[in-house]
Amino acid sequence: MTPNFLHLAGRLLATLALLLSSAWAATALWYQVPGPAALKIAAAVLWACFGLAAIALLWRGKAARPLLSYIVGFALLLSWWGTIQPSQNRVWADDVAQQLVAKVDGRMVTMQNVRNFDWRSDTDRTVRWETRQYDLDRIRSVDVALSHWTGPAIAHTLVSFGFDDGRFLTFSIEIRKERGESFSSIGGFFKQFETSLVAADERDILRVRTNVRGEDVYMYRVQLPQAQMRSLFLAYLGEADALVRAPSFYNTLFANCTTIVYELAKRVVPGLPMDYRLLASGYLPDYLYDVGGLAPGFSLEALRTGGRITDRAQAFDKNPGAEDFSQAIRRGMPGVAP
């Protein structure tokens, strides 16, 4: 290779590094600089100009000084970024205002702040936080629900435990949004949200998605021995306890509703393979099917067709007293006994 080629390649790589780091830094400033929108915009624009000026000087042959200035500036920005810590003390939205607190006494679990809202619209609901008791020896089923809110590849993952007395309890890893905040997948990369673990009644947490927000929800019966169901339930309680002791940031890619479920499941079933479908969460059922984790004896298409609970949940509202919500949505679901 000629010196000229190496020199050109070095410039191109440096330019790419400057562009990527400038885009990240400008977005980080937009999301985390305190103050009004005008101040956020100004900070992001100034950093973008700083990066573009360094690139322009690089291609004019004056690389050393602008690159050194940029590196020092970026290091200072990273130092500031490291000071941004998650908090327990914000004005939280109603549906994540309380944190799950659980006490395990042998086989009995007492859970405070189980959510059981009655949703009339996304902004109109009756707020109820309840204290409930569950017997770990009476866990009989685990179901995974995927709530699709933007295309087939993206879904929110919920895990529901069934007990032999007919009760169901659902765990959901969610953003702990502040009052007036809404979800942003980009903001989820930039420390915009803390993580919340919600334990809720299915008539609350599943119905709000199908009947209020218009999401499309699929449910799949997971095959696990009772001892592993119990261990997974306890792993969720451990995660809840960890979040009470020390808050953490939600991350759209690396610490979301599906990747955290995977980390919990690995404690129960060691050796679960990592897979891209854990990131493209809408394809989680394909992954579970391939590792033999879903109800046996059915094709994936049959599991998907029979597991679509959206229509059954919406029909429940037309005659709510005729049947229990959890039983109604499982009618015809593969792997569930009539």
Coordinates of C-alpha atoms in Angstrom, one line a residue:
M1 CA 0.0 0.0 0.0
T2 CA 1.2 3.5 -0.8
P3 CA 1.7 6.1 1.8
N4 CA -1.0 8.3 0.1
F5 CA -3.5 5.4 0.4
L6 CA -2.8 4.9 4.1
H7 CA -3.0 8.6 4.7
L8 CA -6.4 8.8 3.0
A9 CA -7.7 5.7 4.8
G10 CA -6.6 7.2 8.1
R11 CA -8.5 10.4 7.3
L12 CA -11.6 8.5 6.4
L13 CA -11.5 6.5 9.6
A14 CA -11.0 9.6 11.7
T15 CA -13.8 11.3 9.9
L16 CA -16.1 8.4 10.6
A17 CA -15.1 8.4 14.3
L18 CA -15.8 12.2 14.5
L19 CA -19.2 11.9 12.8
L20 CA -20.4 9.0 15.0
S21 CA -19.1 10.5 18.3
S22 CA -20.5 13.9 17.4
A23 CA -24.0 12.4 16.6
W24 CA -23.9 10.6 19.9
A25 CA -22.7 13.6 21.9
A26 CA -25.2 16.0 20.3
T27 CA -28.1 13.6 21.1
A28 CA -26.9 13.0 24.6
L29 CA -26.8 16.8 25.2
W30 CA -30.3 17.1 23.8
Y31 CA -31.7 14.5 26.2
Q32 CA -29.7 15.4 29.3
V33 CA -28.8 19.1 29.4
P34 CA -31.2 20.6 32.0
G35 CA -33.4 23.5 31.1
P36 CA -35.7 24.5 28.3
A37 CA -35.7 23.1 24.8
A38 CA -33.9 26.2 23.4
L39 CA -30.9 25.5 25.7
K40 CA -30.9 21.8 24.7
I41 CA -31.0 22.7 21.0
A42 CA -28.2 25.2 21.4
A43 CA -26.0 22.7 23.2
A44 CA -26.6 20.0 20.6
V45 CA -25.9 22.4 17.7
L46 CA -22.8 23.8 19.2
W47 CA -21.3 20.3 19.6
A48 CA -22.3 19.4 16.1
C49 CA -20.5 22.5 14.8
F50 CA -17.5 21.6 17.0
G51 CA -17.3 18.1 15.4
L52 CA -17.8 19.5 11.8
A53 CA -15.0 22.1 12.4
A54 CA -12.7 19.3 13.5
I55 CA -13.5 17.3 10.3
A56 CA -13.0 20.4 8.1
L57 CA -9.6 21.1 9.6
L58 CA -8.6 17.5 9.3
W59 CA -9.2 17.5 5.6
R60 CA -7.3 20.8 5.3
G61 CA -4.2 19.0 6.6
K62 CA -4.2 20.6 10.1
A63 CA -5.2 17.5 12.0
A64 CA -3.2 17.4 15.1
R65 CA -4.6 20.4 17.0
P66 CA -8.3 20.0 16.1
L67 CA -8.2 16.3 16.8
L68 CA -6.5 16.8 20.2
S69 CA -9.1 19.5 21.1
Y70 CA -11.9 17.3 20.1
I71 CA -10.6 14.3 22.1
V72 CA -10.2 16.4 25.2
G73 CA -13.7 17.9 24.8
F74 CA -15.2 14.4 24.2
A75 CA -13.4 13.1 27.3
L76 CA -14.9 15.9 29.4
L77 CA -18.3 15.2 28.0
L78 CA -18.0 11.5 28.9
S79 CA -16.9 12.5 32.5
W80 CA -20.1 14.6 32.7
W81 CA -22.1 11.7 31.3
G82 CA -20.8 9.5 34.1
T83 CA -22.2 11.8 36.7
I84 CA -25.8 11.3 35.5
Q85 CA -27.2 8.7 37.9
P86 CA -30.7 7.1 38.1
S87 CA -33.1 8.4 40.8
Q88 CA -35.9 7.1 43.0
N89 CA -37.2 10.7 43.6
R90 CA -39.1 12.1 40.7
V91 CA -42.8 13.0 40.0
W92 CA -43.7 9.6 38.6
A93 CA -46.6 8.7 36.4
D94 CA -49.5 7.0 38.2
D95 CA -49.0 3.5 36.7
V96 CA -45.3 3.3 37.9
A97 CA -45.6 5.5 41.0
Q98 CA -45.2 2.6 43.4
Q99 CA -42.4 -0.1 43.6
L100 CA -43.0 -3.7 44.2
V101 CA -42.0 -4.8 47.6
A102 CA -42.1 -8.6 48.5
K103 CA -41.4 -10.6 51.6
V104 CA -40.8 -14.3 51.3
D105 CA -41.6 -16.5 54.3
G106 CA -41.0 -20.1 53.3
R107 CA -43.5 -20.9 50.6
M108 CA -45.6 -17.8 51.2
V109 CA -45.0 -14.5 49.5
T110 CA -46.5 -11.2 50.6
M111 CA -46.4 -8.6 47.9
Q112 CA -47.1 -4.9 48.4
N113 CA -48.0 -2.6 45.5
V114 CA -49.5 -5.1 43.1
R115 CA -51.2 -3.0 40.5
N116 CA -54.9 -3.5 39.7
F117 CA -56.0 -0.4 37.9
D118 CA -59.4 -0.2 36.1
W119 CA -58.6 1.5 32.8
R120 CA -61.3 3.5 30.9
S121 CA -58.8 5.3 28.7
D122 CA -55.1 5.8 28.7
T123 CA -55.6 8.9 30.9
D124 CA -58.7 7.9 32.8
R125 CA -58.3 5.1 35.3
T126 CA -59.1 4.1 38.8
V127 CA -55.9 3.7 40.7
R128 CA -55.5 0.6 43.0
W129 CA -52.3 -0.7 44.6
E130 CA -53.0 -3.9 46.5
T131 CA -51.2 -6.2 49.0
R132 CA -51.5 -9.8 48.0
Q133 CA -50.3 -13.2 49.2
Y134 CA -49.2 -16.1 47.0
D135 CA -48.2 -19.6 47.7
L136 CA -45.1 -20.6 45.7
D137 CA -46.1 -24.3 45.8
R138 CA -49.3 -23.5 44.0
I139 CA -47.7 -22.1 40.9
R140 CA -48.9 -24.2 37.9
S141 CA -48.1 -22.3 34.7
V142 CA -46.0 -19.6 33.1
D143 CA -47.2 -17.7 30.0
V144 CA -45.2 -15.2 27.9
A145 CA -47.3 -12.4 26.4
L146 CA -46.0 -10.3 23.5
S147 CA -47.7 -6.9 22.9
H148 CA -46.9 -5.6 19.5
W149 CA -47.2 -1.8 19.3
T150 CA -45.1 -1.0 16.2
G151 CA -44.8 -3.7 13.6
P152 CA -43.9 -7.4 13.9
A153 CA -40.3 -7.1 15.1
I154 CA -41.0 -4.9 18.1
A155 CA -43.1 -6.0 21.1
H156 CA -43.3 -5.6 24.8
T157 CA -42.7 -8.8 26.8
L158 CA -44.7 -9.7 29.8
V159 CA -44.5 -12.9 31.9
S160 CA -47.6 -14.2 33.7
F161 CA -47.7 -16.9 36.4
G162 CA -50.8 -19.0 37.0
F163 CA -51.8 -20.5 40.4
D164 CA -54.0 -23.5 41.0
D165 CA -56.7 -21.3 42.6
G166 CA -57.3 -19.6 39.2
R167 CA -55.4 -16.4 39.9
F168 CA -52.8 -15.0 37.6
L169 CA -50.0 -12.5 38.3
T170 CA -48.1 -10.7 35.5
F171 CA -44.6 -9.2 35.7
S172 CA -43.6 -6.5 33.3
I173 CA -40.2 -4.6 33.0
E174 CA -41.1 -1.1 31.9
I175 CA -39.8 2.4 31.8
R176 CA -40.4 4.3 35.0
K177 CA -41.7 7.4 33.3
E178 CA -42.3 10.7 34.9
R179 CA -45.7 12.3 34.9
G180 CA -46.3 13.7 31.4
E181 CA -43.5 11.7 29.8
S182 CA -44.0 9.2 27.0
F183 CA -41.8 6.4 25.7
S184 CA -39.0 7.2 23.3
S185 CA -36.9 4.4 21.9
I186 CA -34.1 6.9 21.2
G187 CA -34.3 8.4 24.7
G188 CA -34.0 4.9 26.0
F189 CA -30.3 4.9 24.8
F190 CA -29.6 8.2 26.6
K191 CA -30.6 7.7 30.3
Q192 CA -34.0 9.3 29.8
F193 CA -35.8 6.6 31.8
E194 CA -35.3 4.6 35.0
T195 CA -36.4 0.9 35.0
S196 CA -39.6 -0.2 36.8
L197 CA -40.8 -3.8 37.5
V198 CA -44.5 -3.9 37.7
A199 CA -46.5 -6.8 39.2
A200 CA -50.1 -6.6 38.1
D201 CA -53.4 -8.3 37.7
E202 CA -53.9 -9.4 34.1
R203 CA -57.2 -7.5 33.8
D204 CA -55.1 -4.4 34.3
I205 CA -51.8 -4.9 32.5
L206 CA -53.0 -7.0 29.5
R207 CA -56.4 -5.4 29.0
V208 CA -55.0 -1.8 28.9
R209 CA -52.8 -2.9 26.0
T210 CA -55.5 -4.7 24.0
N211 CA -58.6 -2.7 24.8
V212 CA -57.3 0.8 25.6
R213 CA -54.1 1.3 23.6
G214 CA -55.0 -0.9 20.6
E215 CA -52.0 -3.1 20.7
D216 CA -52.0 -6.6 19.3
V217 CA -51.2 -9.2 22.0
Y218 CA -50.1 -12.8 21.7
M219 CA -49.7 -15.3 24.6
Y220 CA -47.7 -18.5 24.7
R221 CA -47.7 -21.3 27.3
V222 CA -44.1 -21.9 28.4
Q223 CA -42.9 -25.4 29.3
L224 CA -41.1 -25.4 32.7
P225 CA -41.0 -27.8 35.6
Q226 CA -42.7 -26.5 38.7
A227 CA -39.4 -26.0 40.5
Q228 CA -38.2 -23.7 37.7
M229 CA -41.4 -21.8 37.6
R230 CA -40.9 -21.1 41.3
S231 CA -37.3 -20.1 40.8
L232 CA -38.3 -17.7 38.0
F233 CA -40.9 -16.1 40.2
L234 CA -38.4 -15.6 42.9
A235 CA -35.9 -14.2 40.4
Y236 CA -38.5 -11.5 39.5
L237 CA -38.9 -10.7 43.2
G238 CA -35.1 -10.4 43.5
E239 CA -35.0 -8.0 40.6
A240 CA -37.8 -5.9 42.3
D241 CA -35.7 -5.8 45.5
A242 CA -32.6 -4.8 43.6
L243 CA -34.5 -1.9 42.0
V244 CA -35.8 -0.7 45.4
R245 CA -32.3 -0.7 46.8
A246 CA -30.6 0.9 43.8
P247 CA -32.4 2.3 40.8
S248 CA -31.1 1.6 37.3
F249 CA -31.5 3.1 33.8
Y250 CA -33.6 1.4 31.2
N251 CA -31.7 0.8 27.9
T252 CA -33.6 0.3 24.7
L253 CA -31.2 -2.3 23.4
F254 CA -29.3 -3.8 26.4
A255 CA -31.6 -3.5 29.4
N256 CA -35.1 -3.8 28.1
C257 CA -38.2 -5.9 28.8
T258 CA -36.9 -8.9 26.9
T259 CA -33.2 -8.9 27.7
I260 CA -33.9 -8.7 31.4
V261 CA -36.3 -11.6 31.1
Y262 CA -33.5 -13.5 29.4
E263 CA -31.1 -12.7 32.2
L264 CA -33.7 -13.9 34.8
A265 CA -34.4 -17.1 32.8
K266 CA -30.7 -17.9 32.6
R267 CA -30.6 -18.2 36.4
V268 CA -33.3 -20.8 36.1
V269 CA -32.2 -22.6 32.9
P270 CA -28.4 -22.3 32.6
G271 CA -27.0 -22.4 29.1
L272 CA -29.8 -20.6 27.2
P273 CA -28.1 -19.4 24.0
M274 CA -27.9 -15.7 23.2
D275 CA -29.8 -14.8 20.0
Y276 CA -30.7 -11.7 18.0
R277 CA -34.4 -12.5 18.6
L278 CA -33.9 -11.4 22.2
L279 CA -33.2 -7.9 20.8
A280 CA -35.9 -8.0 18.1
S281 CA -38.4 -8.9 20.8
G282 CA -41.3 -9.5 18.4
Y283 CA -39.5 -12.7 17.3
L284 CA -39.1 -14.1 20.9
P285 CA -41.7 -16.8 20.3
D286 CA -39.6 -18.1 17.4
Y287 CA -36.6 -18.3 19.7
L288 CA -38.6 -20.1 22.5
Y289 CA -40.0 -22.5 19.9
D290 CA -36.5 -23.4 18.6
V291 CA -35.1 -24.1 22.1
G292 CA -38.2 -26.3 23.0
G293 CA -39.7 -23.8 25.5
L294 CA -43.3 -23.7 24.2
A295 CA -46.2 -26.1 24.5
P296 CA -45.3 -29.2 22.6
G297 CA -47.2 -30.8 19.8
F298 CA -48.1 -27.6 17.9
S299 CA -46.5 -25.8 15.0
L300 CA -45.3 -22.3 15.6
E301 CA -48.1 -21.0 13.3
A302 CA -50.7 -22.8 15.4
L303 CA -49.2 -21.5 18.6
R304 CA -49.3 -18.0 17.1
T305 CA -52.8 -18.2 15.8
G306 CA -54.3 -19.8 18.9
G307 CA -52.2 -17.5 21.1
R308 CA -53.6 -14.2 19.8
I309 CA -55.7 -12.9 22.7
T310 CA -56.6 -9.5 21.3
D311 CA -60.1 -10.3 20.0
R312 CA -60.9 -12.4 23.1
A313 CA -59.9 -9.6 25.4
Q314 CA -61.9 -7.0 23.4
A315 CA -64.9 -9.3 23.5
F316 CA -64.6 -9.6 27.2
D317 CA -65.6 -5.9 27.6
K318 CA -68.9 -6.5 25.8
N319 CA -69.9 -9.0 28.5
P320 CA -67.5 -8.6 31.4
G321 CA -69.5 -10.5 34.0
A322 CA -69.9 -13.7 32.0
E323 CA -66.3 -15.0 32.5
D324 CA -63.1 -14.3 34.4
F325 CA -60.8 -12.2 32.2
S326 CA -57.8 -14.5 32.5
Q327 CA -59.9 -17.5 31.6
A328 CA -61.5 -15.7 28.7
I329 CA -58.3 -14.7 27.0
R330 CA -57.0 -18.3 27.2
R331 CA -59.9 -20.0 25.5
G332 CA -58.5 -22.0 22.6
M333 CA -54.9 -21.2 23.6
P334 CA -52.6 -24.1 22.7
G335 CA -51.3 -26.0 25.7
V336 CA -54.0 -24.7 28.0
A337 CA -56.5 -27.3 29.2
P338 CA -60.2 -26.4 28.7

